[in-house]
Amino acid sequence: MGSFASRSCAEINVTTPEVKVTENFSRVVSHSAQNGGKGSSQRKFFKQYGPFLRMPNIGDIFPNFRAMTTEGEIDFYDWLGNSWGILFSHPGDFTPVCTSELGRAAQLMPEFRKRGIKIIGLSCSSVRDHEAWIPDILTYTGLQGPMPFPIISDEKRELAVGLGMLDPEFKDDKGMPMTCRALFVIGPDKKMKMSILYPALSGRNFSEILRVVDSLQLTDLKKVSTPVDWKYGEDCMIDVSVPRAYEDQLFPQGVTVKTLPSGKDYFRTTPMP
Ligand code: BEZ
């Protein structure tokens, strides 16, 4: 699929194979284009979503949007402010895996808050369905009080299409595709830092999401990388861009270089800075 980021909305031709990405996509676009491609609903659709009709890549500016949520209508950037953010989709309300996932995310809210991260869910169900489902999520987790984060209602599937979150394998009772389990981590600079895409039948691991966020936030500030299975507090790798001459200055806690058969000295570790 090509990138549309550099095209103006008017240049997007919905009949090109490039744009007709999936059956789901063309169904949603044709739904928006019932007036022969010139209707106001299509214009509105492309005005908001035209610049990002593909899944964002790492490093892309994550697009802004307006959406209805369980906490009212939001402008995504306003809602995010200068925080880190996680936007994650689920296939539908009143389904078991989704209930377990949103419950886990709600339980982990104090951990997300500690890291300065706002989180927001999304599915194509209505706000009314979200609101009726929330007591199930809270009861499942044993939490009291209001749901600690908003859930977007993307009933027209505009965000689902725009952000590449639809799963063609899973359709609702009206035959419309449901969202898969997509998750985006967005930095305070509004750039996408990380994404995952899981299918409907496989729930995500939110402890892993927190682990990656720890790595993202650390590597954003320090010249280190984090090795396989790393956890907060464990030794890190020194970023390959750091010349050996700067090691002592940048990593006063010490540097260990592992001897490897290649004889190259790239495998350098240091206590977590
Ligand atoms: C679930 O959350 O359990 C689920 C959602 C969509 C399709 C199948 C299962």
GROMACS .gro file of C-alpha atoms and ligand atoms in nm, residues 90-92 94-101 133 170 178-179 181 200-201, ligand 1:
model
   27
   90HIS     CA    1  -1.076  -0.399   2.007
   91PRO     CA    2  -1.317  -0.590   1.781
   92GLY     CA    3  -1.640  -0.533   1.970
   94PHE     CA    4  -1.964  -0.771   2.507
   95THR     CA    5  -1.699  -1.017   2.387
   96PRO     CA    6  -1.481  -1.212   2.630
   97VAL     CA    7  -1.127  -1.137   2.511
   98CYS     CA    8  -1.206  -0.766   2.475
   99THR     CA    9  -1.358  -0.758   2.825
  100SER     CA   10  -1.041  -0.914   2.966
  101GLU     CA   11  -0.816  -0.671   2.775
  133TRP     CA   12  -2.054  -0.281   2.864
  170PHE     CA   13  -1.408  -1.077   1.133
  178MET     CA   14  -1.462  -0.538   1.286
  179THR     CA   15  -1.148  -0.376   1.420
  181ARG     CA   16  -0.646  -0.550   1.819
  200ALA     CA   17  -0.942  -1.087   1.719
  201LEU     CA   18  -0.886  -1.424   1.884
  274BEZ     C1   19  -1.350  -1.159   2.190
  274BEZ     O1   20  -1.316  -1.053   2.238
  274BEZ     O2   21  -1.361  -1.261   2.260
  274BEZ     C2   22  -1.380  -1.170   2.041
  274BEZ     C3   23  -1.403  -1.057   1.967
  274BEZ     C4   24  -1.432  -1.067   1.833
  274BEZ     C5   25  -1.437  -1.189   1.772
  274BEZ     C6   26  -1.413  -1.302   1.847
  274BEZ     C7   27  -1.384  -1.293   1.982
   0.00000   0.00000   0.00000
